[in-house]
Backbone as CSV, one residue per row, in Angstrom:
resi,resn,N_x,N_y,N_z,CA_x,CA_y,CA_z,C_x,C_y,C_z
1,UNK,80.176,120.837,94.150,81.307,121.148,93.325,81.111,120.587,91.936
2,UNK,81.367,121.381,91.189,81.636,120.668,89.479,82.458,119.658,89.709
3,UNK,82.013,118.779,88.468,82.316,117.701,88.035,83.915,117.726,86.695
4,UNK,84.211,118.466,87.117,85.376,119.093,85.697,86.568,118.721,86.328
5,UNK,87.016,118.377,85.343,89.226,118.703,85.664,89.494,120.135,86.754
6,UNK,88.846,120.921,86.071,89.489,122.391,86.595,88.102,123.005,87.606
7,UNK,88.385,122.876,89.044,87.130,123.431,90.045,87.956,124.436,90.577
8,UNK,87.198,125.030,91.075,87.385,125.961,92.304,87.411,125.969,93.116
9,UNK,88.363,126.052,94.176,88.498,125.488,95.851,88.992,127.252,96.454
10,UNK,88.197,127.572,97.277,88.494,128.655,98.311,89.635,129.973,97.616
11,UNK,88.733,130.601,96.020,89.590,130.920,95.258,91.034,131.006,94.821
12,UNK,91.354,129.899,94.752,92.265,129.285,94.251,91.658,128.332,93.004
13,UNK,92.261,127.953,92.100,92.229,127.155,90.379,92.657,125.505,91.338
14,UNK,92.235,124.592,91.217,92.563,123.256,91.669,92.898,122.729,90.294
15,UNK,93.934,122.479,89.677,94.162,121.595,89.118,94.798,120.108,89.273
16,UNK,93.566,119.241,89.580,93.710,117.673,90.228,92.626,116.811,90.076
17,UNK,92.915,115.751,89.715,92.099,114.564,89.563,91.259,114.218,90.894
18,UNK,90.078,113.536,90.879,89.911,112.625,91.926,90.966,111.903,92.459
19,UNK,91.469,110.840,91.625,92.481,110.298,92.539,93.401,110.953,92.628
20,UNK,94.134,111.788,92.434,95.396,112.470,92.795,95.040,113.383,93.861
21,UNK,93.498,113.812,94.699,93.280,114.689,95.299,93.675,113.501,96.577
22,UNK,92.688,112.493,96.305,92.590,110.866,97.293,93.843,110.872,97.926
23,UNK,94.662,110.665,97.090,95.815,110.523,96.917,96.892,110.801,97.813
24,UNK,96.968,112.718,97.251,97.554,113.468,98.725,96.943,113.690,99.729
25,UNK,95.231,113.248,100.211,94.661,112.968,101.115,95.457,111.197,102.213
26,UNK,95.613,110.429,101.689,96.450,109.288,101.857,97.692,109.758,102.568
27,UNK,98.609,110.074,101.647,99.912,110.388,101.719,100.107,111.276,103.063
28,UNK,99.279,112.797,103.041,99.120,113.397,104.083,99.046,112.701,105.476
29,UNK,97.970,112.130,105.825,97.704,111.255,107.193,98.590,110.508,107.390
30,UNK,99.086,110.089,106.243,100.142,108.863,106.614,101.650,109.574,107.087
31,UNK,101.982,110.936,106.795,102.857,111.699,107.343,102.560,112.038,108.111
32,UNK,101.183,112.643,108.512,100.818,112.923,110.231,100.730,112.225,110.987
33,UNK,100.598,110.895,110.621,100.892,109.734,111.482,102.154,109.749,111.897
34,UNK,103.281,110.406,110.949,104.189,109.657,111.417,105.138,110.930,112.337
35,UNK,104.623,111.910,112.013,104.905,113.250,112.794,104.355,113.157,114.293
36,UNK,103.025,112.761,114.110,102.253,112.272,115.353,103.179,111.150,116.180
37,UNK,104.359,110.404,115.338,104.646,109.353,116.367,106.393,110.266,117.138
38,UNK,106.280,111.440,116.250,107.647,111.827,116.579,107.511,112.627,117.841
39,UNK,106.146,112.679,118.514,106.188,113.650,119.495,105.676,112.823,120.209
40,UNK,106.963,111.942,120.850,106.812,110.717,121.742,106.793,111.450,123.356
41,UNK,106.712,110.646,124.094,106.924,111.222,125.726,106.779,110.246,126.468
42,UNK,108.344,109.722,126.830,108.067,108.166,127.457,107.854,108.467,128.681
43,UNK,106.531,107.351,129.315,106.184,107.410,130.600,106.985,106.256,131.778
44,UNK,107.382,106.760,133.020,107.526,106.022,133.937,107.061,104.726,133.780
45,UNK,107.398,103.448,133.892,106.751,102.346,134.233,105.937,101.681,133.159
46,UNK,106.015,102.251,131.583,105.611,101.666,131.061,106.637,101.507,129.828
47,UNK,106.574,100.703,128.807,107.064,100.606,127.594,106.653,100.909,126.401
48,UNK,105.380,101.793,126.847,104.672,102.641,125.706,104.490,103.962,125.771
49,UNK,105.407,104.755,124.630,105.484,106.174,125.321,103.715,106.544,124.486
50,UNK,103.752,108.011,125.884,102.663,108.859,124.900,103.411,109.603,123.433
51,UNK,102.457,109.079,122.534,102.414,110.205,120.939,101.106,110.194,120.992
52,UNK,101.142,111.383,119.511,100.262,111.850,118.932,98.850,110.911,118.193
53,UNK,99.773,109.845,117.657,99.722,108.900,116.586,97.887,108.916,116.570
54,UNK,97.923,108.392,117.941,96.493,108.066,117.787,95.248,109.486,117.491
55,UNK,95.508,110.289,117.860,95.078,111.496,117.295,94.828,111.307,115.529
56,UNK,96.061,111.113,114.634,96.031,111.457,113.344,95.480,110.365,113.351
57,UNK,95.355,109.019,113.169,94.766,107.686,113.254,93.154,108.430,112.874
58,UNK,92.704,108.456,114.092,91.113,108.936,114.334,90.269,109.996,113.049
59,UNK,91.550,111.214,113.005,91.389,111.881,111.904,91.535,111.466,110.750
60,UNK,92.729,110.643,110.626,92.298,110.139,108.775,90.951,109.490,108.522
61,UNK,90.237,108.602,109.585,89.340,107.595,109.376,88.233,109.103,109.080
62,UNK,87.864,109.954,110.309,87.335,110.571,110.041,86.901,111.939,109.036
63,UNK,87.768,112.228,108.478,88.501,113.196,107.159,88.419,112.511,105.762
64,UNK,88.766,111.535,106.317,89.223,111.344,104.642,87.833,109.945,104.683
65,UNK,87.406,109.480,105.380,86.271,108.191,105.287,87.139,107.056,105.613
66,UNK,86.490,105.513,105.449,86.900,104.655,106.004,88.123,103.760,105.440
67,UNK,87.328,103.814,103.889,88.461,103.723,102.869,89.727,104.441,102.628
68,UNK,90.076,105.253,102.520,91.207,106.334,102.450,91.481,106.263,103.516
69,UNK,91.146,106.341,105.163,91.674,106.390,106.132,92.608,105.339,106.350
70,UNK,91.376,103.884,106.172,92.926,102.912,106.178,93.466,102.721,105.132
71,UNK,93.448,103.419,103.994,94.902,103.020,103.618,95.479,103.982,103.953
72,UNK,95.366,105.636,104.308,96.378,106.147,104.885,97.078,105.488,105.891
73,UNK,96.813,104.486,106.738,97.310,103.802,107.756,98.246,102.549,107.475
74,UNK,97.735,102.055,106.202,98.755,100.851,105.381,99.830,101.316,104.927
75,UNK,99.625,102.684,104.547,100.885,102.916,103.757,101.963,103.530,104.846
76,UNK,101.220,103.876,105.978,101.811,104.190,107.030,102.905,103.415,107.430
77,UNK,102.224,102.017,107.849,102.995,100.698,108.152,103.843,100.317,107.319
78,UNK,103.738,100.237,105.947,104.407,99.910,105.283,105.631,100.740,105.033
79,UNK,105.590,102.041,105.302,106.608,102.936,105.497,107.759,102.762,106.689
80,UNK,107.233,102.117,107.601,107.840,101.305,108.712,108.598,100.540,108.196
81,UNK,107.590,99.449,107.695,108.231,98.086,107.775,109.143,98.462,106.871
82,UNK,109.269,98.974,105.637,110.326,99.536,104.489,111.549,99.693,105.418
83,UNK,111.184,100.641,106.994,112.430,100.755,107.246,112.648,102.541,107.428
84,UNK,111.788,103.232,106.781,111.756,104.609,107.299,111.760,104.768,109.000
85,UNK,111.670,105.789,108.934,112.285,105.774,110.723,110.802,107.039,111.098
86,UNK,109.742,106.303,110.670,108.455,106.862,110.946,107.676,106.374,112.259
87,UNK,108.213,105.389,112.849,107.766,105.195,114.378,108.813,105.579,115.236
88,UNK,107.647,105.723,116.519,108.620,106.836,118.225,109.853,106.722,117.740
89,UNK,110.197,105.215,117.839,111.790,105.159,117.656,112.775,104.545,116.707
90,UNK,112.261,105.161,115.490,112.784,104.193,114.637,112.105,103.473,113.472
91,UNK,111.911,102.765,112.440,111.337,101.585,111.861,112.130,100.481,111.774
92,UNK,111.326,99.885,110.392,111.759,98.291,110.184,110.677,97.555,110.655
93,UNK,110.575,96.408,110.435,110.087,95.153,110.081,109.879,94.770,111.656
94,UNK,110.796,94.705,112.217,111.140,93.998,113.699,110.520,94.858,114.604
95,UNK,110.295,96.140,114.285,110.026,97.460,115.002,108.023,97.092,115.945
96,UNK,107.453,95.705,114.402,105.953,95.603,114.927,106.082,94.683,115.782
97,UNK,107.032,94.469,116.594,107.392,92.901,117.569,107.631,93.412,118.739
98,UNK,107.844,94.940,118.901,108.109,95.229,119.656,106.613,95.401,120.448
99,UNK,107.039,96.076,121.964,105.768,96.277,122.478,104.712,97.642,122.139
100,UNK,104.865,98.110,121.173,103.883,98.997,120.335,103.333,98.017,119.307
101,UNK,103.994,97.160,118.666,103.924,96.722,117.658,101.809,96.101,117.431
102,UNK,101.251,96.219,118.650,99.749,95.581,118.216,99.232,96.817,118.229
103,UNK,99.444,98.190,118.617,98.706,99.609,118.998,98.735,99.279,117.138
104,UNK,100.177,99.569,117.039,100.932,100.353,115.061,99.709,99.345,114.303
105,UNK,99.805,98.346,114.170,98.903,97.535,113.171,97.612,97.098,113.770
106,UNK,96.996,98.020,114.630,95.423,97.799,114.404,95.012,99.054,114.073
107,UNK,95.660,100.111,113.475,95.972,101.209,112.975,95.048,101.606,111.888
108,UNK,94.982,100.397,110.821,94.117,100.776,109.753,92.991,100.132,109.662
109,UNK,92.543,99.158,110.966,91.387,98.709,111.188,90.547,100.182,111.986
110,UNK,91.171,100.870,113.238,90.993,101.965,113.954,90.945,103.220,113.145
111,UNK,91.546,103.364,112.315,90.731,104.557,110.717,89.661,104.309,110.338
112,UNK,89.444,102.730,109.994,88.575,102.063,108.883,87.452,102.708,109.670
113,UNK,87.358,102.214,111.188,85.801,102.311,111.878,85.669,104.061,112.052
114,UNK,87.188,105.046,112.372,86.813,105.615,113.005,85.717,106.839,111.383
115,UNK,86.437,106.324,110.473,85.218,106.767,109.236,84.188,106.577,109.025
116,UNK,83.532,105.139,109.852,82.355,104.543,109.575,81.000,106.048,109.919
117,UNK,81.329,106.429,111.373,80.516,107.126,111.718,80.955,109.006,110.609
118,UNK,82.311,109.151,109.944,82.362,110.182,109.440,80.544,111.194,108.898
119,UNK,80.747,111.886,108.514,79.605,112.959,108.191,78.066,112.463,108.293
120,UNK,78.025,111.336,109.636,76.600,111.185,109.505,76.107,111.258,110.836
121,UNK,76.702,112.692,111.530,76.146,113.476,112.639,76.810,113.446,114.033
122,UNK,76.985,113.959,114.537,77.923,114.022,115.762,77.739,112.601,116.759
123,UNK,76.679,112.124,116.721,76.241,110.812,118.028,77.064,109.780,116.748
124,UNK,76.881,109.668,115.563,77.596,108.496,115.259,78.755,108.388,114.945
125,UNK,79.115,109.730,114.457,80.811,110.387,114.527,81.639,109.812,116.126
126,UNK,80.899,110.244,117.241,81.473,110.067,118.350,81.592,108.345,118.574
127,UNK,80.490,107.509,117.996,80.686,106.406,118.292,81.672,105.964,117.353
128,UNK,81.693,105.942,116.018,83.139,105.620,115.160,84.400,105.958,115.902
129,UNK,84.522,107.040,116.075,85.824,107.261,117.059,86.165,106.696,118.301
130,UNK,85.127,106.626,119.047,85.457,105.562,120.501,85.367,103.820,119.762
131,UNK,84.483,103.083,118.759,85.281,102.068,118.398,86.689,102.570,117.756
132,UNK,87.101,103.213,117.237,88.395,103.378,116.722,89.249,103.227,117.388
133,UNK,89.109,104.035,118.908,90.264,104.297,119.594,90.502,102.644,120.787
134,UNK,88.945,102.036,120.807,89.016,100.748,121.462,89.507,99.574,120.533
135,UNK,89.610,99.791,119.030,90.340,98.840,118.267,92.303,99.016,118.911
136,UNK,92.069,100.240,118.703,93.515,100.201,119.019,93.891,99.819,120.292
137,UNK,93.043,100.030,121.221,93.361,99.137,122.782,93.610,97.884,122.981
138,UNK,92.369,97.076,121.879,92.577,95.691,122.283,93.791,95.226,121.036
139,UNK,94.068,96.183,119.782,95.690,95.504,119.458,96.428,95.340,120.485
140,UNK,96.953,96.701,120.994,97.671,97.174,121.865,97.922,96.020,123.351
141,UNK,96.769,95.990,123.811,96.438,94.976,124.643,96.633,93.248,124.532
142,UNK,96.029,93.097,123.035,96.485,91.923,122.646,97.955,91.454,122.835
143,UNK,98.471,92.567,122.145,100.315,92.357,122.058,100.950,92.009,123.354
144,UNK,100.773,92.855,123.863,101.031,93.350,125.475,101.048,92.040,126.506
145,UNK,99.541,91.463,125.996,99.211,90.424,127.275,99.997,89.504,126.324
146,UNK,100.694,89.041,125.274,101.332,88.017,125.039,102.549,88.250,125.315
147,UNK,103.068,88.892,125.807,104.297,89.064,127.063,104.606,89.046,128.040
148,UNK,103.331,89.377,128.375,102.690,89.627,130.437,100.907,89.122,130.420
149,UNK,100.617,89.520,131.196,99.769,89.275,131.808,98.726,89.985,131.270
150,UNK,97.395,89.653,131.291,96.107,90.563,131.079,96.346,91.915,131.821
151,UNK,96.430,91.901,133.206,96.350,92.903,134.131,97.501,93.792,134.155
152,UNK,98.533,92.919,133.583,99.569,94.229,133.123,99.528,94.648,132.102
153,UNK,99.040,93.992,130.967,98.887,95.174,129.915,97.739,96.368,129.925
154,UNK,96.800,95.851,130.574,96.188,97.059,131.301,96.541,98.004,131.886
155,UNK,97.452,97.855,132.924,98.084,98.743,133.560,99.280,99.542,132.939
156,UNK,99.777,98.920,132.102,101.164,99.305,130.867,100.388,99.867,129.776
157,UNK,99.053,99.856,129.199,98.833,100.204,127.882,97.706,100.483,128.061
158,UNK,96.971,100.994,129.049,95.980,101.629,129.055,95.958,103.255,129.883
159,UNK,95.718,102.188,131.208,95.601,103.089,132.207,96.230,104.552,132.095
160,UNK,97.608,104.455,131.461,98.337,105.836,131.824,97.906,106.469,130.636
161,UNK,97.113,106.189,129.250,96.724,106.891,128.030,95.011,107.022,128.024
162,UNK,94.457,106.702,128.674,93.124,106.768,128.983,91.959,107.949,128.436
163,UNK,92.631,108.865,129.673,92.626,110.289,129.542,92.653,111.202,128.783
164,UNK,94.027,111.335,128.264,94.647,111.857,127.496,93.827,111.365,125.619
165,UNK,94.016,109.883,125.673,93.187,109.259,124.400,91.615,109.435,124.238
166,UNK,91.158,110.166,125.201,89.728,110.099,125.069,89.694,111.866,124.916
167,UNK,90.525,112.930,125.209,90.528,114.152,124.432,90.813,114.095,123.485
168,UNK,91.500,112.971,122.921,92.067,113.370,121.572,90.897,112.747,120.738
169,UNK,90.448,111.803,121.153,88.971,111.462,120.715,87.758,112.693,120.366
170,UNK,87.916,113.507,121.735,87.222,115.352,121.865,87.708,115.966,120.659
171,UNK,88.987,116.079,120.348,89.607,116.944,119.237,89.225,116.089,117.834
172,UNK,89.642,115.169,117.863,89.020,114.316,116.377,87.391,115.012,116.032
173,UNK,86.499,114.650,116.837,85.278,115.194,116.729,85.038,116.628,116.346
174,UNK,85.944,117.173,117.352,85.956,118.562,116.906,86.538,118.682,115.444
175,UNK,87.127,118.795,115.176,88.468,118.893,113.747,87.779,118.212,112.636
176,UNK,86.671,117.376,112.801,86.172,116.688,111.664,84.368,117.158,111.505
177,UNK,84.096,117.389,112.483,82.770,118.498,112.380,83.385,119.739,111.382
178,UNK,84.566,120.495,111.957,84.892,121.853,111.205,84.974,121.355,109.850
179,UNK,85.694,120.575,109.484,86.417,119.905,108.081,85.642,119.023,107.364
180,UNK,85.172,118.309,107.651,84.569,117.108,107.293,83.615,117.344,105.852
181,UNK,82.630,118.479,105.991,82.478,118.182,105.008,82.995,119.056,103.975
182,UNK,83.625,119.561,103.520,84.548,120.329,102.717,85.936,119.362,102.415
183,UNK,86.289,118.293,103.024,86.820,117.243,102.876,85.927,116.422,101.706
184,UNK,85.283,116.184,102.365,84.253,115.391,101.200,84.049,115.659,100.002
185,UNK,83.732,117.259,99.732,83.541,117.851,98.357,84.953,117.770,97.872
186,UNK,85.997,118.006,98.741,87.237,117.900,98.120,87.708,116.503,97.629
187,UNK,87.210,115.399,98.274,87.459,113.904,97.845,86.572,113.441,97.109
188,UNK,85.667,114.315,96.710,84.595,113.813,96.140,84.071,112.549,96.455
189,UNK,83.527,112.325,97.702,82.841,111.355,98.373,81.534,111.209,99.549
């Protein structure tokens, strides 16, 4: 892509900066994050419903790189803690105390990595994303066992998302092979 103010994106005129492209690259994830948390589905027996969240998580790291991913994920949190009503149930400050509260803030460590492996081939893509999605386990886990037990937060914050978190791991891969690099020319990175 040219180096100019004014490029060409998929005939259409782009008129946008590097950072203002960054930018609504940021802003974006950090709303799909939070769309991702609105399509909650609380499970039996645990205190952690299934969302999306971790899906968009994986994708910002991988879309947008490691940098931009987590801060799409800071500004995420911080949209919380402000008090927006961008988590399952709610925000605020008090909202990371709860028992999600270690999944939500290992959030932009789990972008950071899941970018590491971004556009440098499917075997290291796949490994960025499985550390990504195991950062968010052992927040998650961390939190968890300082309420209960090792073996129950296993059983509360794993076991029943396992599955389900390791397709969405499948779809990240997928969705960032298609995108990824046309992302790049678009972030210029």
């Amino acid at each position: 892509m040219m180096n100019t103010q004014r490029e060409t994106l998929v005939g259409t005129r782009l008129i946008a900066s590097k950072p203002l492209r960054r930018a609504i690259g940021v802003v974006a994830f950090a709303a799909a994050t939070a769309f991702g948390a609105k399509v909650a589905i609380p499970l039996p027996g645990t205190p952690v419903p299934f969302t999306l969240q971790p899906l968009f998580v994986l994708l910002a790291g991988a879309v947008l790189g490691s940098r931009l991913g987590a801060r799409s994920q800071m500004l995420y949190l911080l949209a919380g803690i402000a008090g927006l009503p961008v988590f399952a149930a709610g925000g605020g400050a008090a909202y990371l105390l709860g028992p999600t509260g270690g999944y939500l803030m290992a959030y932009p460590a789990a972008a950071w990595l899941a970018g590491l492996g971004a556009r440098r081939g499917t075997g290291r893509a796949l490994t960025g994303l499985l550390l990504a999605l195991a950062a968010i386990y052992a927040g998650g886990l961390i939190w968890l066992a300082v309420v209960g037990s090792v073996t129950a937060a296993v059983a509360l914050g794993v076991a029943p998302f396992l599955l389900a978190d390791l397709v969405k791991v499948g779809i990240a891969l997928a969705v960032s092979r298609r995108v990824g690099r046309r992302a790049g020319e678009i972030l210029d990175r």
